[in-house]
Amino acid sequence: MNRFSRHFRPKLYPRGWLLYRPFSTSSNNPHLHHQTSKPSPNQLVDSFTRLCLHGPLADALAVLDSLESRSLHAADPVDYLHLIKLCISAGDADAGRLVHRHLASGGRFPMLFLSNSLLGMYVRFGLVQDAWKLFDGLPQRNVVSWTTMISALIDLELKKDALELFAFMLRDGIRPNMFTFSSVLRGCDSLRTLKAVHCCVFNHGFNTDVFVRSSLIDVYFSNGDSESGYLVFDEMSTWDPVVWNSVIGGFAQFGHGCKALELFRRMKRAGFLAEQATLTSALRACTGMVYLEMGQQIHVHVLKYETDLILNNALLDLYCKSGTLEEAESIFQRMPEKDVISWSTMISGLAQSGRGLEALKLFKLMKAQGPKPNYITIVGVLFACSHAGLVEDGRYYFRSMKQLFDIEPGSEHYGCMVDLLGRAGKLDEALKLIHEMKLKPDAIIWRTLLGACRVHKNPTLAEYVADEILKLEPGDEGCYILLSNIYADAKQWSDVAQVRNVMRGRGIRKEPGRSWMELGKETHVFIAGDFSHPQMEGIKLELERLIRRTSDLGYAPDTDYVLHDLGREQKEESLWYHGEKMAIAFGMMNSTQGKPIRIMKNLRICGDCHAFAKLVSRTEGKMIVIRDPVRFHHFCEGTCSCGDYW
DNA sequence: TTAGGGTTAG
């Protein structure tokens, strides 16, 4: 929220309300009468032209002052245009206002292109009230005046007002151009509005303009309609890198990493040079799918942009999210410029890999010599405390975040605190915190507490919590699954059956657990109980070998992690074929000396697989990295970086 | 004189 938007709400009036209002003059200003020498009028006008073009601004203003005191004007109105540009490049809003006053005085109203230029200047300086006053008083306006104001309102997140202004513009009979549409589109925050504006784009024949198309693509994606976004891209061949990047960025941002990378390859095949923005999107796509090797290939292209901050941040995130912390730390050290995102990414990265103490140490360094922490930084800090079991540190930062960093705790911060207290077994305190929240607790927060109820085996509280979740999100499959797990832990089989019945009755199905890993250019996916992998026979043999080896070290299947009321042998067998275990066996079969096995999961890792992975890392002398949706587990020499606390 | 694409959490 910009400082202007708090105080400024434009009022829009119907057509015909505008009346010419003369601007106040500033001819009484004593500062404008200090000229001592008396150059000839021609000399003054000539030097004004020269100074407006090349500066310095102060001299140009002094001559403007002399011109005004002698009732002279520039030879060419374009001189004033140059002067306004000079004010903009000097960042001098007061000088701009002075020029405005000069143009408005002397009975000569500025020409429209000069008014528009002044409008643009005010907008650029964030002085929207000044811009609005000027716009309001203009005797006539053209498409540029309207577009400038519409765009300014959108920048202030006043999208509704911007669209209203657009409607008034059309009602005034002003024909929008491609500039207007690329702005107006950014103001569409619902699919309905977007489709209406899209029709308007067609009717005015601007659907081929690259600026308009990239805005259309971008806004379709951000309104959740990636299909229409792709259609806009695909309906004609595109020779503009930004349009390519809009669609690649859209897919990368909204969870279709494969599609984004496919388009990235198509773009390169079409002969385009991938520049910073495209490479950043491609990296984001790799990060989303934890395609480390693909990301490393892109890293090579990034080298020539090694000083680009955003690109480095994306790279940092890739290495953090793929659990390659050494590489991330090395990039972080080398980055010539670091912003709050760089620091926050690194802090969260350390936290997710179980290095909570180091994350807090880095946060202390950030406080001493880095940028001011923001909302997300504190989420990372609390996450670090929660996953490292640092209850007191977490309490301290949560209590003092407002005072120390002027950040109000938001639902994510509460979520971390509930997680922190819940993990530490302080379920009552976590519940009390939720009840005391100023905000309305969302389903995520309740789900966090439900997770803690499972770890600390509390079916009574779990029932209450599940009830709260289902009030908010009646179709939440995760809630049913967790509740049934909690009942299964407590061996309350009739309750398990009841939950399953309700699920069946409501048509709710469990999302299957998937584990996957990259091997060369392929991704291998493993789902519990699914034996369709072409190398399944080998995987079964390898798994049996690993189970034999780990049994010697005391591995015994922990059947608490099986949901159903099966016999012991059946339970053990269903544990053997969890996706993680099949992926570990497959990873061992195809492993390269010295390289860790990297596995990704769509659900949290189960306790039995966690114990198994620890032992395999010891018997086989192999590092295993498993990423679940929340954090990393680095298994090495029989222990895990999470310290069995997750 | 007005317009488009990239990075951090859960």
XYZ file of C-alpha atoms (C1' of nucleotides) in Angstrom:
656
model
C 0.000 0.000 0.000
C 1.459 3.284 -1.121
C 1.388 6.316 1.149
C -0.970 8.109 -1.217
C -3.558 5.428 -1.408
C -4.289 5.779 2.294
C -5.378 9.378 1.936
C -6.456 9.538 -1.620
C -9.603 8.044 -3.045
C -10.488 9.626 -6.345
C -14.057 10.635 -6.894
C -15.385 10.013 -10.331
C -18.105 12.100 -11.816
C -20.317 11.636 -14.847
C -19.567 13.289 -18.117
C -19.961 17.047 -18.186
C -18.821 17.837 -14.678
C -15.568 19.316 -15.861
C -15.268 23.048 -15.954
C -12.247 25.051 -16.763
C -10.527 26.250 -13.622
C -7.536 28.573 -13.912
C -4.483 27.569 -11.914
C -3.295 29.814 -9.146
C -0.425 31.999 -10.302
C 2.840 32.369 -8.502
C 3.931 35.751 -9.872
C 4.038 37.173 -6.351
C 6.747 34.792 -5.338
C 9.756 36.971 -4.402
C 12.175 34.152 -5.249
C 11.266 34.517 -8.872
C 12.585 38.085 -9.019
C 16.265 37.889 -8.334
C 17.584 38.428 -11.836
C 20.233 41.152 -11.821
C 21.783 41.122 -15.293
C 19.691 42.182 -18.229
C 20.321 39.949 -21.251
C 18.301 40.620 -24.360
C 15.017 38.711 -24.807
C 16.515 36.684 -27.653
C 19.537 35.745 -25.571
C 17.300 34.621 -22.746
C 15.041 32.548 -24.978
C 18.049 30.925 -26.703
C 19.782 30.035 -23.464
C 16.519 28.631 -22.143
C 16.302 26.271 -25.136
C 19.876 25.131 -24.577
C 19.551 24.683 -20.818
C 16.261 22.777 -21.098
C 17.974 20.303 -23.372
C 21.231 19.838 -21.571
C 20.771 21.262 -18.081
C 21.805 21.917 -15.447
C 18.297 22.111 -14.054
C 19.043 24.919 -11.589
C 20.254 27.189 -14.405
C 17.265 26.328 -16.580
C 14.962 27.245 -13.688
C 16.775 30.520 -13.125
C 16.285 31.459 -16.770
C 12.649 30.371 -16.557
C 12.374 32.787 -13.656
C 13.796 35.610 -15.752
C 11.491 34.780 -18.637
C 8.528 34.924 -16.346
C 9.520 38.199 -14.754
C 9.791 39.758 -18.217
C 6.556 38.116 -19.465
C 8.496 36.136 -22.038
C 7.912 32.580 -23.213
C 10.018 29.889 -24.758
C 10.380 30.013 -28.512
C 9.149 26.469 -28.838
C 6.736 24.718 -26.426
C 8.889 21.611 -26.785
C 11.460 23.415 -24.612
C 9.070 23.004 -21.690
C 8.780 19.321 -22.487
C 12.534 18.986 -22.203
C 12.482 20.927 -18.969
C 9.888 18.570 -17.458
C 12.061 15.633 -18.486
C 14.984 17.331 -16.797
C 12.941 17.622 -13.561
C 12.070 13.930 -13.797
C 15.634 12.802 -14.313
C 16.779 15.030 -11.440
C 13.990 13.575 -9.275
C 13.047 17.143 -8.351
C 9.291 17.358 -7.756
C 9.434 20.964 -6.496
C 11.118 22.046 -9.697
C 8.372 20.230 -11.599
C 5.703 22.099 -9.657
C 7.486 25.373 -10.452
C 7.368 24.580 -14.162
C 3.711 23.660 -13.806
C 2.969 27.017 -12.172
C 4.862 28.865 -14.877
C 2.946 27.124 -17.641
C -0.369 27.787 -15.928
C 0.364 31.451 -15.289
C 0.373 34.319 -17.716
C -3.086 33.531 -19.041
C -1.719 30.798 -21.273
C -3.048 27.388 -20.474
C -0.502 24.687 -21.281
C -0.908 22.791 -24.486
C -2.363 19.321 -24.073
C 0.879 17.451 -24.686
C 2.509 19.570 -21.986
C -0.313 18.891 -19.518
C 0.043 15.221 -20.229
C 3.728 15.427 -19.668
C 3.142 17.144 -16.315
C 0.610 14.443 -15.452
C 3.176 11.780 -16.259
C 5.716 13.591 -14.107
C 3.422 13.693 -11.065
C 2.590 10.027 -11.521
C 6.257 9.155 -11.806
C 6.946 11.009 -8.549
C 4.049 9.227 -6.858
C 2.261 12.572 -6.406
C -1.081 11.238 -7.461
C -3.063 13.920 -5.695
C -1.285 16.560 -7.783
C -1.856 14.464 -10.886
C -5.518 14.075 -10.089
C -5.939 17.827 -9.469
C -4.333 18.585 -12.811
C -6.379 15.934 -14.639
C -9.535 17.187 -12.968
C -8.936 20.756 -14.148
C -7.960 20.033 -17.748
C -10.265 21.756 -20.242
C -9.732 18.896 -22.633
C -8.180 15.470 -22.381
C -7.004 12.980 -24.923
C -6.290 9.267 -24.748
C -2.866 9.936 -23.233
C -4.300 11.927 -20.315
C -6.798 9.175 -19.544
C -4.284 6.378 -19.939
C -1.811 8.100 -17.649
C -4.414 8.398 -14.890
C -5.720 4.858 -15.339
C -2.220 3.486 -15.140
C -1.470 5.558 -12.023
C -4.553 4.211 -10.239
C -3.598 0.633 -11.057
C -0.125 1.202 -9.666
C -1.815 2.248 -6.438
C -3.827 -0.989 -6.475
C -6.993 1.094 -6.977
C -8.107 -1.275 -9.693
C -11.818 -0.737 -9.310
C -11.400 3.027 -9.670
C -9.158 2.522 -12.683
C -11.780 0.402 -14.435
C -14.444 2.941 -13.578
C -12.263 5.657 -15.085
C -11.853 3.526 -18.194
C -15.645 3.307 -18.467
C -15.915 7.095 -18.185
C -13.287 7.457 -20.862
C -15.316 5.304 -23.253
C -18.455 7.213 -22.362
C -16.633 10.442 -23.194
C -16.110 9.078 -26.683
C -12.335 8.701 -26.343
C -10.976 5.770 -28.325
C -8.568 3.668 -26.290
C -5.261 2.665 -27.854
C -2.848 -0.193 -27.176
C -1.280 1.727 -24.300
C -4.687 2.051 -22.644
C -5.395 -1.655 -23.002
C -2.077 -2.832 -21.654
C -2.793 -0.720 -18.568
C -6.472 -1.523 -18.174
C -5.774 -5.246 -18.423
C -3.496 -5.052 -15.399
C -6.486 -3.723 -13.509
C -8.657 -6.783 -14.170
C -8.877 -8.847 -11.020
C -11.661 -11.200 -12.034
C -12.109 -13.437 -15.043
C -15.423 -11.780 -15.806
C -13.901 -8.311 -16.131
C -10.944 -9.707 -17.978
C -13.102 -11.403 -20.577
C -15.130 -8.216 -21.075
C -11.953 -6.173 -21.601
C -10.582 -8.905 -23.879
C -13.698 -8.511 -26.083
C -13.093 -4.791 -26.137
C -9.473 -5.436 -27.208
C -10.774 -7.487 -30.140
C -13.360 -4.916 -31.116
C -10.711 -2.226 -31.277
C -8.336 -4.481 -33.194
C -5.483 -4.510 -30.678
C -5.309 -8.271 -30.164
C -2.155 -8.469 -32.292
C -0.213 -5.865 -30.350
C 2.622 -7.550 -28.424
C 2.234 -5.336 -25.374
C -1.491 -6.064 -25.166
C -0.905 -9.771 -25.695
C 1.685 -10.047 -22.971
C -0.655 -8.261 -20.562
C -3.522 -10.555 -21.562
C -1.401 -13.661 -20.997
C -0.150 -12.398 -17.682
C -3.590 -11.492 -16.376
C -5.211 -14.733 -17.551
C -2.582 -16.668 -15.621
C -2.918 -14.573 -12.497
C -6.679 -15.074 -12.614
C -6.146 -18.820 -12.710
C -7.044 -19.412 -16.363
C -3.800 -20.766 -17.809
C -5.653 -22.309 -20.740
C -6.879 -18.956 -22.058
C -3.458 -17.459 -21.324
C -1.857 -20.128 -23.481
C -4.458 -19.602 -26.227
C -3.586 -15.907 -26.446
C 0.042 -16.918 -26.823
C -0.614 -19.701 -29.305
C -3.118 -18.067 -31.627
C -0.357 -16.408 -33.620
C 3.366 -16.832 -34.061
C 5.264 -14.682 -31.669
C 8.390 -12.759 -32.401
C 8.594 -10.926 -29.168
C 10.669 -12.177 -26.223
C 8.362 -10.635 -23.624
C 5.330 -12.513 -24.930
C 7.355 -15.721 -24.697
C 8.359 -14.900 -21.214
C 4.827 -14.028 -20.135
C 3.659 -17.499 -20.999
C 6.759 -19.257 -19.637
C 6.598 -17.202 -16.442
C 2.875 -17.885 -16.140
C 3.309 -21.639 -16.297
C 6.326 -21.545 -13.984
C 4.555 -19.420 -11.414
C 1.312 -21.317 -11.382
C 2.670 -24.799 -10.926
C 3.050 -26.141 -14.475
C 6.824 -26.448 -14.481
C 6.918 -29.064 -17.270
C 4.931 -26.888 -19.623
C 7.124 -23.892 -18.765
C 10.314 -25.816 -19.561
C 8.831 -27.234 -22.752
C 8.092 -23.678 -23.939
C 11.529 -22.546 -22.812
C 13.065 -25.167 -25.119
C 10.686 -24.193 -27.935
C 11.675 -20.570 -27.528
C 15.360 -21.408 -27.842
C 14.683 -23.628 -30.858
C 12.868 -20.695 -32.450
C 16.142 -18.791 -32.240
C 15.473 -16.531 -29.264
C 18.173 -15.626 -26.831
C 16.987 -16.360 -23.309
C 17.703 -13.286 -21.250
C 17.413 -12.564 -17.545
C 13.644 -12.684 -17.159
C 13.242 -15.895 -19.149
C 16.108 -17.626 -17.387
C 14.607 -16.607 -14.062
C 11.262 -18.149 -15.014
C 12.937 -21.312 -16.278
C 14.847 -21.593 -13.004
C 11.643 -21.131 -11.074
C 10.093 -23.974 -13.074
C 13.055 -26.220 -12.195
C 12.811 -25.197 -8.557
C 9.116 -26.022 -8.439
C 9.797 -29.543 -9.660
C 13.191 -29.850 -7.977
C 14.850 -30.521 -11.325
C 18.315 -29.882 -9.986
C 20.205 -31.170 -13.022
C 18.114 -29.158 -15.441
C 18.568 -26.120 -13.190
C 22.332 -26.665 -13.227
C 22.270 -26.655 -17.036
C 20.445 -23.332 -16.956
C 22.927 -22.058 -14.368
C 25.589 -22.240 -17.079
C 23.577 -19.770 -19.201
C 23.115 -17.533 -16.201
C 26.845 -17.051 -15.710
C 27.005 -14.121 -18.100
C 24.394 -12.321 -16.018
C 26.220 -13.009 -12.764
C 25.434 -9.601 -11.304
C 21.675 -9.796 -11.890
C 20.058 -9.739 -8.463
C 16.728 -11.375 -9.314
C 18.369 -14.115 -11.322
C 20.782 -14.823 -8.473
C 17.865 -14.970 -6.056
C 16.140 -17.535 -8.279
C 19.350 -19.561 -8.438
C 19.782 -19.346 -4.685
C 16.253 -20.641 -4.241
C 16.869 -23.521 -6.653
C 19.868 -24.729 -4.672
C 18.094 -24.231 -1.342
C 15.007 -26.110 -2.462
C 16.987 -28.951 -3.948
C 18.892 -29.340 -0.697
C 22.272 -28.348 -2.198
C 23.063 -25.954 0.580
C 26.829 -25.707 -0.056
C 26.162 -24.351 -3.538
C 23.468 -21.995 -2.211
C 25.815 -20.652 0.454
C 28.565 -20.147 -2.066
C 26.236 -18.166 -4.353
C 24.993 -16.155 -1.385
C 28.576 -15.263 -0.449
C 29.503 -14.277 -4.004
C 26.402 -12.213 -4.788
C 27.544 -8.639 -5.426
C 24.199 -7.315 -4.246
C 21.803 -8.913 -1.765
C 18.304 -7.744 -0.983
C 15.724 -8.816 1.565
C 14.683 -11.696 -0.715
C 18.232 -13.065 -0.896
C 18.535 -13.065 2.892
C 15.053 -14.497 3.440
C 15.658 -17.269 0.910
C 18.922 -18.267 2.549
C 17.437 -18.198 6.054
C 14.476 -20.369 5.010
C 16.805 -22.636 3.024
C 18.938 -23.330 6.089
C 15.812 -23.826 8.190
C 14.282 -26.298 5.733
C 17.451 -28.338 5.747
C 17.357 -28.656 9.518
C 20.078 -26.073 10.180
C 17.893 -23.930 12.394
C 20.722 -22.567 14.550
C 22.653 -21.433 11.495
C 19.480 -19.852 10.132
C 19.140 -17.807 13.322
C 22.818 -16.892 13.194
C 22.343 -15.609 9.649
C 19.285 -13.685 10.774
C 21.385 -11.971 13.464
C 23.921 -11.050 10.794
C 21.108 -9.704 8.638
C 19.948 -7.507 11.502
C 23.489 -6.191 11.922
C 24.447 -5.592 8.312
C 21.637 -6.570 5.947
C 18.371 -5.037 4.780
C 15.356 -4.609 7.054
C 13.614 -7.964 7.543
C 10.116 -8.239 6.106
C 7.039 -10.353 6.773
C 8.436 -13.357 4.922
C 11.827 -13.152 6.630
C 10.095 -13.564 9.987
C 8.112 -16.538 8.680
C 11.484 -18.140 7.844
C 12.894 -17.303 11.265
C 9.899 -18.807 13.091
C 10.026 -21.827 10.785
C 13.695 -22.265 11.759
C 12.799 -22.133 15.453
C 9.940 -24.544 14.972
C 11.916 -27.142 13.013
C 14.927 -26.946 15.305
C 12.833 -27.205 18.480
C 13.951 -23.731 19.618
C 10.781 -22.960 21.551
C 12.108 -20.023 23.571
C 13.703 -18.295 20.563
C 10.462 -18.694 18.639
C 8.412 -17.251 21.464
C 10.820 -14.308 21.730
C 10.734 -13.417 18.023
C 6.971 -13.881 17.804
C 6.344 -11.687 20.849
C 8.711 -8.948 19.792
C 8.310 -8.874 15.986
C 6.009 -5.868 16.117
C 8.294 -3.946 18.408
C 11.584 -4.974 16.768
C 10.640 -4.933 13.086
C 7.274 -3.181 12.988
C 5.636 -6.252 11.488
C 2.192 -7.343 12.704
C 1.951 -11.128 13.116
C -0.032 -12.595 10.217
C -1.641 -15.992 9.804
C 1.643 -17.521 8.586
C 3.409 -16.404 11.760
C 0.636 -17.852 13.901
C 0.882 -21.033 11.824
C 4.598 -21.322 12.613
C 3.949 -20.747 16.303
C 1.216 -23.374 16.418
C 3.661 -25.706 14.684
C 6.432 -24.816 17.138
C 4.280 -25.373 20.220
C 2.558 -28.406 18.722
C 5.808 -30.162 17.836
C 7.107 -29.505 21.314
C 4.021 -31.262 22.701
C 2.486 -28.070 24.068
C -0.874 -28.755 22.452
C -2.909 -26.798 25.000
C -0.755 -23.734 24.586
C -1.053 -24.025 20.800
C -4.834 -24.217 21.071
C -4.866 -21.234 23.421
C -2.817 -19.233 20.902
C -5.320 -20.023 18.151
C -8.202 -18.930 20.369
C -6.403 -15.686 21.193
C -5.594 -14.788 17.579
C -6.759 -11.389 16.386
C -7.262 -12.876 12.919
C -9.752 -15.585 12.088
C -7.784 -18.864 12.138
C -7.706 -20.489 8.699
C -7.767 -24.173 7.799
C -3.953 -24.274 7.448
C -3.467 -23.303 11.094
C -5.968 -25.888 12.318
C -4.366 -28.519 10.088
C -1.006 -27.741 11.689
C -2.476 -28.437 15.095
C -4.089 -31.616 13.791
C -0.639 -32.765 12.620
C 0.678 -32.158 16.136
C -2.235 -34.178 17.532
C -0.991 -37.109 15.497
C 2.615 -36.812 16.628
C 1.565 -36.554 20.264
C -1.298 -39.045 19.934
C -4.235 -36.993 21.129
C -7.431 -38.224 19.448
C -9.719 -36.177 21.705
C -8.268 -32.817 20.687
C -7.960 -34.099 17.107
C -11.724 -34.588 16.872
C -12.362 -31.015 17.933
C -9.701 -29.659 15.548
C -10.928 -31.750 12.601
C -14.382 -30.369 13.221
C -13.040 -26.807 12.956
C -11.234 -27.643 9.709
C -14.303 -29.212 8.131
C -16.379 -26.170 9.046
C -13.983 -24.119 6.930
C -13.214 -26.625 4.190
C -15.762 -29.439 4.121
C -14.003 -31.375 1.346
C -10.523 -31.364 2.924
C -9.199 -34.845 2.248
C -6.014 -34.277 4.282
C -8.108 -33.687 7.386
C -9.965 -36.997 7.022
C -6.738 -38.872 6.400
C -4.996 -37.365 9.406
C -7.954 -38.064 11.644
C -8.129 -41.645 10.490
C -4.367 -41.980 11.099
C -4.793 -40.654 14.615
C -7.563 -43.152 15.322
C -5.427 -45.913 13.799
C -2.529 -44.952 16.105
C -4.883 -45.249 19.047
C -6.171 -48.547 17.624
C -9.712 -47.123 17.526
C -10.555 -49.185 14.461
C -14.290 -48.531 14.528
C -13.592 -44.778 14.372
C -11.175 -45.382 11.486
C -13.914 -47.255 9.644
C -16.398 -44.479 10.354
C -14.081 -41.797 8.920
C -13.494 -43.963 5.832
C -17.253 -44.389 5.402
C -17.870 -40.668 5.607
C -15.113 -40.153 3.014
C -16.663 -42.700 0.694
C -20.119 -41.210 1.200
C -18.861 -37.737 0.301
C -16.800 -38.932 -2.622
C -13.498 -37.840 -1.025
C -10.443 -39.799 -2.084
C -6.958 -39.846 -0.676
C -4.351 -38.165 -2.835
C -1.934 -40.985 -3.645
C 1.521 -40.574 -2.158
C 4.117 -40.106 -4.889
C 7.902 -40.143 -4.738
C 9.978 -39.236 -7.724
C 13.567 -38.781 -8.763
C 15.503 -37.438 -11.714
C 17.767 -39.791 -13.614
C 19.467 -38.249 -16.626
C 16.710 -36.542 -18.543
C 13.956 -38.728 -17.137
C 11.838 -38.553 -14.048
C 10.877 -41.816 -12.347
C 7.738 -41.832 -10.251
C 6.907 -44.359 -7.532
C 3.502 -44.788 -5.927
C 2.859 -47.114 -2.989
C 1.615 -50.490 -4.200
C 2.131 -49.596 -7.878
C 4.481 -52.097 -9.530
C 4.297 -50.825 -13.090
C 7.869 -49.494 -13.257
C 9.761 -51.359 -16.023
C 12.604 -52.243 -13.637
C 10.284 -53.424 -10.865
C 11.801 -56.902 -10.571
C 15.241 -55.430 -9.960
C 13.786 -52.868 -7.544
C 12.104 -55.616 -5.490
C 15.373 -57.578 -5.286
C 17.346 -54.496 -4.286
C 14.711 -53.598 -1.702
C 14.885 -57.069 -0.200
C 18.679 -56.780 -0.026
C 18.441 -53.391 1.702
C 15.844 -54.661 4.162
C 18.101 -57.632 5.013
C 21.108 -55.346 5.511
C 19.236 -52.854 7.640
C 17.559 -55.590 9.679
C 21.033 -56.544 10.857
C 21.266 -53.066 12.352
C 17.884 -53.411 14.008
C 15.460 -52.181 11.378
C 11.994 -53.528 12.142
C 8.996 -52.305 10.203
C 7.057 -49.876 12.363
C 3.514 -50.949 11.628
C 2.090 -47.937 13.457
C 2.408 -46.222 10.110
C -0.064 -48.519 8.391
C -3.557 -47.144 8.331
C -5.632 -50.217 7.924
C -6.463 -52.881 10.417
C -4.456 -55.551 8.645
C -2.584 -58.551 9.961
C 1.023 -57.944 10.958
C 2.540 -59.613 7.896
C 0.294 -57.746 5.510
C 1.145 -54.525 7.286
C 4.859 -55.145 6.953
C 4.518 -55.895 3.303
C 2.482 -52.772 2.636
C 5.278 -50.775 4.303
C 7.955 -52.338 2.097
C 6.354 -50.954 -0.996
C 5.999 -47.364 0.091
C 7.053 -45.074 -2.773
C 10.031 -43.705 -0.789
C 11.485 -47.186 -0.233
C 11.087 -48.161 -3.886
C 12.716 -44.860 -4.872
C 15.628 -45.471 -2.470
C 16.163 -48.968 -3.931
C 15.964 -47.604 -7.469
C 18.359 -44.803 -6.496
C 20.855 -47.341 -5.116
C 20.665 -49.382 -8.311
C 21.476 -46.359 -10.446
C 23.661 -44.368 -8.104
C 26.852 -42.619 -9.083
C 29.823 -42.812 -6.755
C 29.926 -39.814 -4.447
C 26.578 -38.340 -5.539
C 23.673 -38.370 -3.134
C 20.321 -39.929 -3.992
C 17.711 -37.169 -4.264
C 14.065 -38.014 -3.849
C 11.031 -35.733 -3.894
C 7.674 -36.427 -2.288
C 4.246 -34.876 -2.549
C 3.287 -35.886 1.018
C 5.187 -35.824 4.317
C 7.608 -38.726 4.781
C 6.332 -41.598 6.922
C 8.135 -42.503 10.124
C 9.011 -46.006 9.004
C 10.562 -44.817 5.739
C 12.470 -42.187 7.726
C 13.992 -44.866 9.973
C 14.761 -47.030 6.944
C 16.493 -44.171 5.074
C 18.710 -43.447 8.079
C 19.881 -47.064 8.228
C 20.434 -47.337 4.456
C 22.612 -44.215 4.588
C 24.729 -46.064 7.153
C 24.907 -49.583 5.705
C 25.470 -48.380 2.146
C 27.613 -45.331 2.995
C 25.340 -43.263 0.798
C 23.898 -39.823 1.357
C 20.162 -39.661 0.742
C 18.215 -36.406 0.427
C 14.436 -36.539 0.625
C 12.361 -33.432 0.134
C 8.789 -33.478 1.334
C 6.419 -30.553 0.741
C 7.647 -28.787 3.856
C 11.323 -29.534 4.415
C 14.408 -31.569 3.582
C 15.794 -34.651 5.241
C 19.511 -35.224 4.671
C 20.346 -38.776 5.676
C 24.013 -39.458 6.286
C 25.857 -42.066 8.350
C 22.695 -43.242 10.074
C 21.326 -39.861 11.148
C 19.030 -37.265 9.630
C 19.507 -33.499 9.535
C 16.038 -33.048 11.017
C 17.199 -34.694 14.215
C 14.069 -36.887 14.019
C 12.073 -33.767 14.704
C 9.776 -32.909 11.835
C 3.092 12.914 -23.574
C 0.572 6.993 -22.114
C 1.706 0.381 -22.006
C 4.009 -5.544 -21.364
C 7.892 -10.248 -18.852
C 11.726 -12.301 -13.658
C 13.127 -13.617 -7.243
C 11.456 -15.075 -0.949
C 6.885 -18.512 3.148
C 2.842 -21.646 4.165
